[in-house]
Short mmCIF file of C-alpha atoms and ligand atoms in Angstrom, two decimals:
data_model
loop_
_atom_site.label_atom_id
_atom_site.label_comp_id
_atom_site.label_asym_id
_atom_site.label_seq_id
_atom_site.Cartn_x
_atom_site.Cartn_y
_atom_site.Cartn_z
CA MET A 1 41.10 103.76 103.79
CA ALA A 2 41.77 107.36 105.26
CA GLU A 3 44.96 107.91 107.25
CA PRO A 4 43.88 108.31 110.94
CA ARG A 5 43.79 112.00 112.09
CA SER A 6 45.33 111.34 115.44
CA PHE A 7 47.99 109.05 116.77
CA ARG A 8 49.69 108.14 120.03
CA ALA A 9 53.32 108.24 120.89
CA GLU A 10 55.95 107.57 123.50
CA ALA A 11 58.92 110.28 123.45
CA VAL A 12 61.61 111.99 125.05
CA VAL A 13 61.74 115.58 124.63
CA LEU A 14 65.01 116.70 123.07
CA ARG A 15 64.25 120.36 123.15
CA HIS A 16 61.69 123.08 122.83
CA ALA A 17 61.49 126.47 121.15
CA ASP A 18 58.94 129.21 121.64
CA TRP A 19 56.47 129.68 118.91
CA GLY A 20 54.17 132.60 118.45
CA GLU A 21 52.85 134.36 121.41
CA ALA A 22 52.21 131.35 123.70
CA ASP A 23 52.94 128.17 122.00
CA ARG A 24 55.86 125.89 121.89
CA ILE A 25 57.55 123.70 119.24
CA LEU A 26 58.80 120.30 120.82
CA THR A 27 61.53 118.20 119.19
CA LEU A 28 60.87 114.72 120.36
CA TYR A 29 62.58 111.27 119.86
CA THR A 30 59.80 108.93 119.65
CA ARG A 31 59.72 105.09 120.01
CA GLU A 32 57.35 104.59 116.99
CA HIS A 33 58.40 107.21 114.52
CA GLY A 34 61.88 108.44 115.41
CA LYS A 35 62.57 112.15 115.52
CA LEU A 36 59.44 114.51 115.02
CA ARG A 37 58.38 118.08 115.86
CA ALA A 38 55.18 118.93 117.50
CA LEU A 39 53.27 122.08 118.53
CA VAL A 40 51.93 122.62 122.09
CA LYS A 41 49.31 125.24 121.88
CA GLY A 42 49.38 127.67 124.89
CA ALA A 43 52.28 125.79 126.63
CA ARG A 44 53.79 129.29 127.73
CA LYS A 45 50.40 130.37 129.66
CA ILE A 46 50.74 130.39 133.31
CA ARG A 47 47.94 128.08 133.91
CA SER A 48 49.03 125.36 130.95
CA ARG A 49 48.25 121.91 132.24
CA LYS A 50 50.87 120.67 129.40
CA ALA A 51 53.72 122.78 130.25
CA GLY A 52 55.38 120.73 133.10
CA HIS A 53 55.25 117.63 130.72
CA VAL A 54 57.12 119.13 127.89
CA GLU A 55 60.49 120.13 129.33
CA PRO A 56 63.70 118.65 127.85
CA PHE A 57 64.76 115.17 129.45
CA THR A 58 61.12 114.30 129.86
CA HIS A 59 59.78 110.76 128.94
CA ILE A 60 56.25 111.18 128.11
CA THR A 61 53.39 109.62 126.29
CA LEU A 62 51.41 111.90 123.92
CA GLN A 63 48.13 111.93 121.96
CA LEU A 64 48.94 113.94 118.73
CA ALA A 65 46.45 115.34 115.94
CA LYS A 66 47.58 115.90 112.47
CA GLY A 67 48.01 119.56 111.95
CA ARG A 68 48.52 121.28 108.45
CA ASP A 69 52.31 121.45 108.73
CA ILE A 70 53.01 119.90 112.14
CA PRO A 71 51.14 117.66 114.60
CA ILE A 72 49.65 119.27 117.54
CA VAL A 73 49.74 117.85 121.02
CA THR A 74 46.32 117.29 122.43
CA GLN A 75 47.17 115.07 125.56
CA VAL A 76 50.40 114.43 127.39
CA GLU A 77 51.23 112.53 130.31
CA THR A 78 54.72 112.07 132.07
CA LEU A 79 56.37 108.59 132.52
CA ASP A 80 59.45 109.89 133.79
CA ALA A 81 60.70 113.27 134.68
CA TYR A 82 64.35 112.20 135.55
CA LEU A 83 64.34 114.73 138.42
CA PRO A 84 67.92 113.97 139.66
CA LEU A 85 69.03 115.26 136.44
CA ARG A 86 67.78 118.54 137.08
CA ASP A 87 69.20 118.99 140.58
CA ASP A 88 72.86 118.21 139.86
CA LEU A 89 74.58 120.39 137.45
CA THR A 90 77.15 117.51 136.41
CA ARG A 91 74.20 115.35 135.57
CA THR A 92 72.44 118.04 133.68
CA GLY A 93 75.60 118.42 131.50
CA TYR A 94 75.91 114.94 130.69
CA ALA A 95 72.12 114.55 129.98
CA ALA A 96 72.28 117.66 127.71
CA TYR A 97 75.09 115.78 125.79
CA VAL A 98 73.32 112.67 125.42
CA LEU A 99 70.31 114.53 124.02
CA GLU A 100 72.34 116.66 121.60
CA LEU A 101 74.36 113.90 120.09
CA LEU A 102 71.16 111.84 119.16
CA ASP A 103 69.55 115.18 117.74
CA ARG A 104 72.42 116.00 115.40
CA PHE A 105 72.88 112.34 114.27
CA THR A 106 69.02 112.09 113.31
CA TYR A 107 66.53 113.72 110.87
CA ASP A 108 62.95 114.38 111.15
CA HIS A 109 60.94 111.68 109.16
CA ASP A 110 63.73 109.14 108.98
CA GLY A 111 61.59 106.58 110.71
CA GLY A 112 61.50 104.91 114.19
CA ASN A 113 64.52 103.04 115.62
CA LEU A 114 63.54 101.05 118.61
CA SER A 115 67.17 100.43 119.74
CA LEU A 116 67.88 104.10 119.69
CA PHE A 117 64.85 105.09 121.65
CA ARG A 118 65.45 102.49 124.40
CA LEU A 119 69.08 103.52 124.68
CA LEU A 120 68.03 107.03 124.98
CA ALA A 121 65.45 106.29 127.54
CA ASP A 122 67.97 103.92 129.63
CA THR A 123 70.91 106.21 129.49
CA LEU A 124 68.71 108.96 131.02
CA GLY A 125 67.62 106.68 133.79
CA ARG A 126 71.14 105.35 134.39
CA LEU A 127 72.28 108.99 134.68
CA CYS A 128 69.74 109.51 137.47
CA ARG A 129 70.83 106.45 139.48
CA GLY A 130 74.43 105.69 138.89
CA PRO A 131 77.49 106.86 140.80
CA GLU A 132 79.49 107.13 137.60
CA PRO A 133 77.69 109.23 134.87
CA TRP A 134 81.17 109.33 133.19
CA VAL A 135 80.99 105.49 132.27
CA VAL A 136 77.03 105.74 131.54
CA VAL A 137 77.92 108.21 128.76
CA ARG A 138 80.92 106.45 127.40
CA TYR A 139 78.70 103.35 127.13
CA TYR A 140 75.93 105.29 125.35
CA GLU A 141 78.37 106.62 122.80
CA MET A 142 79.48 103.31 121.88
CA ARG A 143 76.12 102.02 121.46
CA LEU A 144 75.16 105.18 119.88
CA LEU A 145 77.76 104.42 117.03
CA ASP A 146 76.51 100.83 116.67
CA TYR A 147 73.05 101.59 115.94
CA LEU A 148 73.81 104.41 113.52
CA GLY A 149 76.17 102.25 111.67
CA PHE A 150 79.65 103.64 112.63
CA ARG A 151 80.95 100.97 114.91
CA PRO A 152 84.61 101.34 114.96
CA ARG A 153 86.89 98.68 114.25
CA LEU A 154 88.93 98.01 117.58
CA PHE A 155 90.10 94.51 117.17
CA ALA A 156 91.67 94.38 113.86
CA CYS A 157 93.71 96.70 111.80
CA ALA A 158 91.12 98.84 109.93
CA ASN A 159 93.82 99.23 106.92
CA CYS A 160 95.39 95.54 106.84
CA GLY A 161 92.95 93.61 108.88
CA ARG A 162 95.57 91.88 111.14
CA GLU A 163 94.61 91.42 114.54
CA ILE A 164 95.64 94.14 116.83
CA GLU A 165 98.27 93.34 119.38
CA ALA A 166 98.93 95.06 122.93
CA GLU A 167 101.13 97.91 121.74
CA GLU A 168 100.57 101.73 120.91
CA GLN A 169 98.32 102.01 118.03
CA PHE A 170 96.83 104.74 115.74
CA PHE A 171 93.25 105.70 115.24
CA SER A 172 91.78 106.57 111.83
CA PRO A 173 88.52 108.59 111.85
CA THR A 174 88.46 107.99 108.02
CA ALA A 175 88.94 104.29 108.18
CA GLY A 176 86.80 103.94 111.13
CA GLY A 177 89.04 102.07 113.48
CA VAL A 178 92.54 101.38 114.79
CA ILE A 179 95.53 101.19 112.46
CA CYS A 180 98.45 99.07 113.42
CA PRO A 181 101.79 100.64 113.96
CA ARG A 182 102.97 99.15 110.56
CA CYS A 183 100.24 100.51 108.26
CA GLY A 184 100.29 103.70 110.39
CA MET A 185 103.60 104.88 108.94
CA GLY A 186 102.75 107.20 105.87
CA LEU A 187 98.88 107.34 106.49
CA PRO A 188 97.35 110.63 106.85
CA ARG A 189 94.96 111.89 109.62
CA LEU A 190 96.07 109.57 112.48
CA TRP A 191 95.42 110.00 115.93
CA PRO A 192 97.84 107.91 118.50
CA ILE A 193 95.96 105.74 120.77
CA SER A 194 97.67 104.10 123.97
CA VAL A 195 97.02 100.44 124.91
CA GLU A 196 94.95 101.47 128.12
CA THR A 197 92.64 103.68 126.10
CA LEU A 198 92.13 100.77 123.56
CA LYS A 199 91.23 98.58 126.47
CA TYR A 200 88.42 100.57 127.70
CA LEU A 201 87.16 101.34 124.07
CA ARG A 202 86.95 97.61 123.52
CA HIS A 203 85.50 96.93 127.03
CA PHE A 204 82.61 99.36 126.01
CA GLN A 205 82.10 98.01 122.74
CA ARG A 206 81.95 94.31 123.64
CA SER A 207 80.12 94.50 127.16
CA GLY A 208 76.45 94.57 128.00
CA TYR A 209 75.73 97.72 130.38
CA SER A 210 75.98 95.89 133.64
CA GLU A 211 79.61 94.64 132.93
CA ALA A 212 80.59 97.91 131.35
CA SER A 213 79.55 99.59 134.29
CA ARG A 214 82.32 98.41 136.19
CA ALA A 215 84.95 100.03 134.52
CA ARG A 216 87.13 102.38 136.60
CA PRO A 217 89.93 103.71 134.48
CA THR A 218 92.25 106.18 135.85
CA PRO A 219 91.75 110.08 135.30
CA GLU A 220 94.37 110.19 132.75
CA VAL A 221 92.66 107.17 130.75
CA ARG A 222 89.43 108.89 131.21
CA LYS A 223 90.44 112.09 129.67
CA ASP A 224 92.15 109.97 126.54
CA VAL A 225 88.86 108.08 125.93
CA GLU A 226 86.74 111.02 126.03
CA THR A 227 89.08 112.93 123.68
CA LEU A 228 89.02 110.37 121.26
CA MET A 229 85.51 109.93 121.18
CA GLN A 230 84.68 113.46 120.87
CA ALA A 231 87.07 113.97 118.03
CA TYR A 232 85.60 110.90 116.39
CA PHE A 233 81.93 112.32 116.91
CA THR A 234 83.19 115.70 115.70
CA TYR A 235 84.57 114.09 112.64
CA LEU A 236 81.46 111.88 111.75
CA LEU A 237 79.20 115.08 112.22
CA GLU A 238 81.13 117.15 109.87
CA ARG A 239 80.73 114.52 107.49
CA SER A 240 77.24 113.62 107.83
CA LEU A 241 76.09 117.23 108.17
CA ASN A 242 77.28 117.88 104.72
CA THR A 243 75.18 115.39 103.17
CA PRO A 244 71.64 117.17 103.73
CA GLY A 245 73.15 120.30 102.37
CA PHE A 246 74.39 118.56 99.26
CA LEU A 247 71.15 116.79 98.75
CA LYS A 248 69.23 120.29 99.06
CA GLN A 249 71.67 121.50 96.59
CA ILE A 250 70.92 118.68 94.01
CA LYS A 251 67.00 119.30 94.65
CA SER A 252 67.23 123.05 93.94
ZN1 LIG B 301 97.57 97.32 109.61
#
């Protein structure tokens, strides 16, 4: 049987780029196929009926036709424009960070991941409504690590396996988790982590969203949690971004 020439998708627009005279290329995270790119013809013309639906942070349904290189958007409808994200610079910034993280950790044609898609759409919705965007984003980071296969070990030492006690610990990006003070002596590339910071990381890891969202850490702990998570993401990205380049080198 021939492959169908058109298909439907539900997606969040991650970003767009100008293409040719009047077209636009979208980078989408779809419910059905994971990340994919699609062409919107004439999207930059003043009268384009599609233009408003294809801005970043929009949840849409589309009809796509298989093109020669890249699918072409033939119909598009908005499910949620997440309008509050556009009116408030702090929320816009957080939403941009949420999209960027997903974009950088996923590759075109690596298949759909329904959990990731739901997490993305839910997170953008929560950023619109919630009074605490900081909590929404930390919860998102922790779930994202789960779904990408980088769940950090926070309850037992990632080196000796002993249960972590209520004391100052280390975090090892290479080992992917907490290292107890005994193992920490002499191991390279460790970051100190306080009891309070670890408490909140664990809370985000083991709680569902409604429970997680009740967290109200002090400004100091917020800063520490954020710094540690950003450093861990940076470490993982450097590691995983090297892989596609390496694969390309082998193929060429
Ligand atoms: Zn240990």
